Short mmCIF file of C-alpha atoms in Angstrom, two decimals:
data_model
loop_
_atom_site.label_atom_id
_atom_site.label_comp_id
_atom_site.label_asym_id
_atom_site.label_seq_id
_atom_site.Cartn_x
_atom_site.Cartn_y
_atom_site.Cartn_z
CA UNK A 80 77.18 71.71 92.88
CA UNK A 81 77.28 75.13 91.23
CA UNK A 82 78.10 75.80 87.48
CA UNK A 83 77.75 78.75 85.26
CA UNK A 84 77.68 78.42 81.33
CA UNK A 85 78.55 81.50 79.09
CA UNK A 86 77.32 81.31 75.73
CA UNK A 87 79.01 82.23 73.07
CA UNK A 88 83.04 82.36 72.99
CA UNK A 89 83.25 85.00 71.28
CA UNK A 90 80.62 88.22 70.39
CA UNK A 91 81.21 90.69 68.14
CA UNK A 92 79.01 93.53 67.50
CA UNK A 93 79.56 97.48 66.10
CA UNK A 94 79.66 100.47 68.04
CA UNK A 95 76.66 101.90 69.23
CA UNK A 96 74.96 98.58 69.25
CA UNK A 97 73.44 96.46 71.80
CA UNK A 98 75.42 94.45 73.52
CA UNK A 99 74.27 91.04 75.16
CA UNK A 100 76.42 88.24 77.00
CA UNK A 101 74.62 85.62 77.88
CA UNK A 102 75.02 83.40 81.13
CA UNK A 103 73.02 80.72 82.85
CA UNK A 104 73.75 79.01 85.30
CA UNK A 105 73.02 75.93 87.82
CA UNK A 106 72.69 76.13 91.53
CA UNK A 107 70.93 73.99 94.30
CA UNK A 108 70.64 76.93 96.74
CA UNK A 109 69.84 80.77 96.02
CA UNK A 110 72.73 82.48 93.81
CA UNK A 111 74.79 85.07 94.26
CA UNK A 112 76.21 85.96 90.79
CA UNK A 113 78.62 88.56 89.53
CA UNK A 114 79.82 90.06 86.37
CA UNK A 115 83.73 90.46 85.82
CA UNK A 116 85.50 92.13 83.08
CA UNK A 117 89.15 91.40 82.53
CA UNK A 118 91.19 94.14 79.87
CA UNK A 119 94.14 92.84 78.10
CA UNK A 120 96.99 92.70 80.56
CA UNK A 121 94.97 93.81 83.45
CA UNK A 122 93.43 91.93 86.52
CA UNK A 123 89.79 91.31 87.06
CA UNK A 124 87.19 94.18 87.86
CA UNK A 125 83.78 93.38 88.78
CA UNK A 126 80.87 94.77 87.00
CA UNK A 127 77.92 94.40 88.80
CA UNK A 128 76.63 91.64 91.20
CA UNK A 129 73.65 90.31 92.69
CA UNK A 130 72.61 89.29 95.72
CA UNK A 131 69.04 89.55 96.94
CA UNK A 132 66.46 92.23 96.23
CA UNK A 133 65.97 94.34 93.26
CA UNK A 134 66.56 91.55 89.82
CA UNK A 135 67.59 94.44 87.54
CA UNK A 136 71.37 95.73 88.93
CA UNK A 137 73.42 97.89 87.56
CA UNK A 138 77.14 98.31 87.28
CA UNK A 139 79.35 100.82 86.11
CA UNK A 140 80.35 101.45 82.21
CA UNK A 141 76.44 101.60 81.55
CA UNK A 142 76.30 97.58 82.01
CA UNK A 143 73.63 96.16 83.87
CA UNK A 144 72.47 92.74 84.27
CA UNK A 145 68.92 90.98 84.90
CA UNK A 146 68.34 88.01 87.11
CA UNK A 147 65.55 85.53 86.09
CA UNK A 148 65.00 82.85 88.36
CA UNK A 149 62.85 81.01 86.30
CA UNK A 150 65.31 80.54 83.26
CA UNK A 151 68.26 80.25 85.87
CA UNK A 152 69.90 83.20 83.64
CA UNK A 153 71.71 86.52 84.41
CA UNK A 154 72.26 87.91 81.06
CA UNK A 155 74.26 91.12 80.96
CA UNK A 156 73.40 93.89 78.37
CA UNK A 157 74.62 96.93 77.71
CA UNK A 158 72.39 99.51 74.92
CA UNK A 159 75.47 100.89 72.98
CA UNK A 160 78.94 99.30 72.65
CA UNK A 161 81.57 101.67 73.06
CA UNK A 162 85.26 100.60 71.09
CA UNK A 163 86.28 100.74 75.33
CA UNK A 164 84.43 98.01 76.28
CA UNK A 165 86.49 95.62 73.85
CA UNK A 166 87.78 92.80 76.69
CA UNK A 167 86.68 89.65 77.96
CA UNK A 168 83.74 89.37 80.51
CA UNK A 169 83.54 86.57 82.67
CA UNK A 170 79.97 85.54 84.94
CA UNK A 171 80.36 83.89 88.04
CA UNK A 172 78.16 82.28 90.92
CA UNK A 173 78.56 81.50 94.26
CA UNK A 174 76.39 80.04 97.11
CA UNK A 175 74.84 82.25 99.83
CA UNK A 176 74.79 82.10 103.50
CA UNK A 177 76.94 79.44 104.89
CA UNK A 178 79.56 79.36 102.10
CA UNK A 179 83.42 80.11 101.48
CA UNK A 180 82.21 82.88 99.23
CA UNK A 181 84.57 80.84 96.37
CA UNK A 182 83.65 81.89 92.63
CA UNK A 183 82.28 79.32 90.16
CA UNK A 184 83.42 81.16 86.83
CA UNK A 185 82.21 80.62 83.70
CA UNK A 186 84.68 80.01 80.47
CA UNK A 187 84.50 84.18 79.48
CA UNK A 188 83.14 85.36 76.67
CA UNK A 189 85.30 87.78 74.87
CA UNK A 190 83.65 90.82 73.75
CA UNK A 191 85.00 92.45 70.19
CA UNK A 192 83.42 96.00 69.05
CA UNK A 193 84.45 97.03 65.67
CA UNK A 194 84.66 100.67 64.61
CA UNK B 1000 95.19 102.69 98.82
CA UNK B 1001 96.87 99.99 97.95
CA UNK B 1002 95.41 97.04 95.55
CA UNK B 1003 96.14 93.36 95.96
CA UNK B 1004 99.85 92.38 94.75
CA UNK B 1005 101.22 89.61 93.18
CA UNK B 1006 104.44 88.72 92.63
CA UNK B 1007 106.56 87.96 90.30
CA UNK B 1008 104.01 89.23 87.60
CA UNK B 1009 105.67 85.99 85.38
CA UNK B 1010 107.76 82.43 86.12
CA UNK B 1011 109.51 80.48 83.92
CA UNK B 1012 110.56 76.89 85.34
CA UNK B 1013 111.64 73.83 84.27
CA UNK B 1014 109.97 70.81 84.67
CA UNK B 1015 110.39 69.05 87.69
CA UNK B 1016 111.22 71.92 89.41
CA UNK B 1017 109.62 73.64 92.44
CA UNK B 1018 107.77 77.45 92.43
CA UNK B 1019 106.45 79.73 94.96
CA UNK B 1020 103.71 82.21 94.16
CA UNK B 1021 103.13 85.00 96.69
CA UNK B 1022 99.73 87.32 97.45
CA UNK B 1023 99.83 90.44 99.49
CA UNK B 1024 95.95 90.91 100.20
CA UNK B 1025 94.43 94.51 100.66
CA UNK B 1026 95.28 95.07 104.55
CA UNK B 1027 92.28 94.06 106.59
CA UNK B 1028 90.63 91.52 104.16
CA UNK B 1029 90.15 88.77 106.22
CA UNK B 1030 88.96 85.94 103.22
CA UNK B 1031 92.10 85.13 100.33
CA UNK B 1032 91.64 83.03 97.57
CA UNK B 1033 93.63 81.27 94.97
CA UNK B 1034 92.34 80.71 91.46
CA UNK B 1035 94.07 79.44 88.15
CA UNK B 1036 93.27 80.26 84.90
CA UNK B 1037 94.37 78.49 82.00
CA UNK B 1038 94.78 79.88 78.55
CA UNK B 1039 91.35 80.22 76.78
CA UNK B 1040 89.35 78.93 79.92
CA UNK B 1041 87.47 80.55 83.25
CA UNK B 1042 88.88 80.32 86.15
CA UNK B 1043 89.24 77.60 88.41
CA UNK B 1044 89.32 77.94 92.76
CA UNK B 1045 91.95 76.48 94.40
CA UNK B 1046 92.11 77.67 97.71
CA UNK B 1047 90.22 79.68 100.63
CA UNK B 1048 91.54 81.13 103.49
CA UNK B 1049 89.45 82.74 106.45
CA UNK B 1050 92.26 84.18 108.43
CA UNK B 1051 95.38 81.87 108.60
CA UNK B 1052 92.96 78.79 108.47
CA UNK B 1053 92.07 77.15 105.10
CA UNK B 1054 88.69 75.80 105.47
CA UNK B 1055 88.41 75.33 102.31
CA UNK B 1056 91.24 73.27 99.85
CA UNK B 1057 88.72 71.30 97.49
CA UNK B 1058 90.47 73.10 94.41
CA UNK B 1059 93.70 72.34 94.77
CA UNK B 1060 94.61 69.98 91.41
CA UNK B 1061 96.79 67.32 93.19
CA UNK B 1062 99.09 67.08 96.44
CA UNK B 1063 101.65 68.94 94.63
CA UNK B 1064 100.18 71.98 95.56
CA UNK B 1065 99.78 73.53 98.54
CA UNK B 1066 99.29 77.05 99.89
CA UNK B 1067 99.77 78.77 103.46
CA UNK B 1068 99.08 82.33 104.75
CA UNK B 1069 100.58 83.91 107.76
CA UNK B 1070 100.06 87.22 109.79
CA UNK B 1071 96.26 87.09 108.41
CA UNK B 1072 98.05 88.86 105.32
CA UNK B 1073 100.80 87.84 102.73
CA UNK B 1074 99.81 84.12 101.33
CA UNK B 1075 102.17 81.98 99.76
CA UNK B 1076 101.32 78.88 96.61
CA UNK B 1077 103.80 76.00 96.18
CA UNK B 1078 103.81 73.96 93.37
CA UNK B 1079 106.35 71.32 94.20
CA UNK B 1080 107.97 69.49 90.95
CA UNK B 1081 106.22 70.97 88.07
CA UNK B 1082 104.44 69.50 85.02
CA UNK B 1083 103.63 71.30 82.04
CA UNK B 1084 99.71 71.34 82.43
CA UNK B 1085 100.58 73.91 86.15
CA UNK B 1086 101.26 76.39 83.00
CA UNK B 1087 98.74 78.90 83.66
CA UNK B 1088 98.20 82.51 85.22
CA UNK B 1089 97.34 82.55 89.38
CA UNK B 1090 95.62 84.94 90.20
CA UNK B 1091 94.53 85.78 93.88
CA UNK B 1092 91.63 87.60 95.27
CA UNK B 1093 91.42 89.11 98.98
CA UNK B 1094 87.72 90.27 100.59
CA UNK B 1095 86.70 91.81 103.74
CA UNK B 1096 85.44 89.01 105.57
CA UNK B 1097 83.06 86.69 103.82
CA UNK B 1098 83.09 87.08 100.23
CA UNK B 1099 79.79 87.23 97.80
CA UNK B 1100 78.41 90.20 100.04
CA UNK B 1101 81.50 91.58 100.10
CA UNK B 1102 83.32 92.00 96.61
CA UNK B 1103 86.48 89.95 95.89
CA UNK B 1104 89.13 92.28 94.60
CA UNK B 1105 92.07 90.42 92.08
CA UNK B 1106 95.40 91.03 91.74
CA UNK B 1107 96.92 91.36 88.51
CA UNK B 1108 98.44 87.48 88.67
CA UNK B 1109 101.27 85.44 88.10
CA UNK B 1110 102.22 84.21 84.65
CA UNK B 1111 103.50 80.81 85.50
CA UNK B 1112 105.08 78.76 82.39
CA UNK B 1113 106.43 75.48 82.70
CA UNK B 1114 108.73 74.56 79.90
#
């Protein structure tokens, strides 16, 4: 079975500095895992995923997101907070080849930037 | 073009009584899902769909639910008599064929309160 744990509820941090959400997660066959941001009163938009190749993606807003095998994490980061980026970001995981393609979601982590 | 569509955006039922939830997928995206996401918490699959087929209903809570999709497009969730723990928003997701590879896209979800 595949689960994903998002530490830390809630971050806060000021604008201009790093950001860092951390994920890890637990899966029996290679990972596919995502990034999803969710703005008040709007739907989900992804952020970045991976899927094979290249552990260091990139997404849009200036996230990006590093996967480490090893310490089963895919931490996302971000160098400088911008008051924009205020919302809650959710990491997911899902099986490769053979699956559904269904998410395994993590509980969110809700992001605050203060001025 | 057009995004995936939910409607209505919010429900307000009784107890006891039955709801239908409808998706309207992005027009050629073969793979629909279901998810639920309760207040303060990640959210949860329901449902799969490959086509009109459901290959995939391990997420579904209890036999009060239940979820069909015709014309490989608009899908339709029924909650039949409703408890107060089915409060929750439903959100649905819609892919070009096999999700994971390809990205899942959300709709903006379905407010669902159960008084």
């Amino acid at each position: 079975a595949q689960s994903v744990t998002q530490l830390g509820s809630h971050v806060s941090v000021s604008e201009g500095a790093l950001v860092l959400l951390r994920c890890n997660y637990s899966s029996s066959v290679p990972p596919y895992l995502f990034w999803y941001v969710q703005y008040p009163n709007q739907g989900l938009q992804l952020l970045l995923k991976y899927t094979t190749g290249a552990t260091l993606v990139k997404g849009i807003n200036g996230f990006e997101a590093e996967f480490k095998k090893s310490e089963t994490s895919f931490h996302l980061t971000k160098p400088s907070a911008h008051m924009s980026d205020a919302a809650e970001y959710f990491c997911a995981v899902s099986s490769g080849s053979g699956n559904t393609g269904k998410l395994i979601f993590g509980q969110g982590t809700t992001l605050q930037v203060k001025p | 073009g057009a995004g995936v569509s939910q409607s209505p955006s919010n429900k307000v039922t009784e107890k006891g009584k039955d709801v239908e939830l409808r998706c309207d997928p992005i027009s050629g995206h073969t793979a629909l899902y279901w998810y639920r996401q309760r207040l303060g918490q990640g959210l949860e699959f329901l449902i799969y769909f490959q086509g009109n087929s459901a290959p995939d209903k391990s997420g579904l809570p209890s036999d009060r639910f239940s979820a069909e999709r015709t014309g490989e497009s608009v899908s339709t969730l029924t909650i039949q008599r409703t408890q107060q723990e089915d409060s929750a928003v439903y959100l649905c997701a819609s892919s070009k064929g096999l999700a994971g590879v390809n990205e899942q896209f959300f709709g903006p979800g379905t407010r669902l309160t159960v008084l």
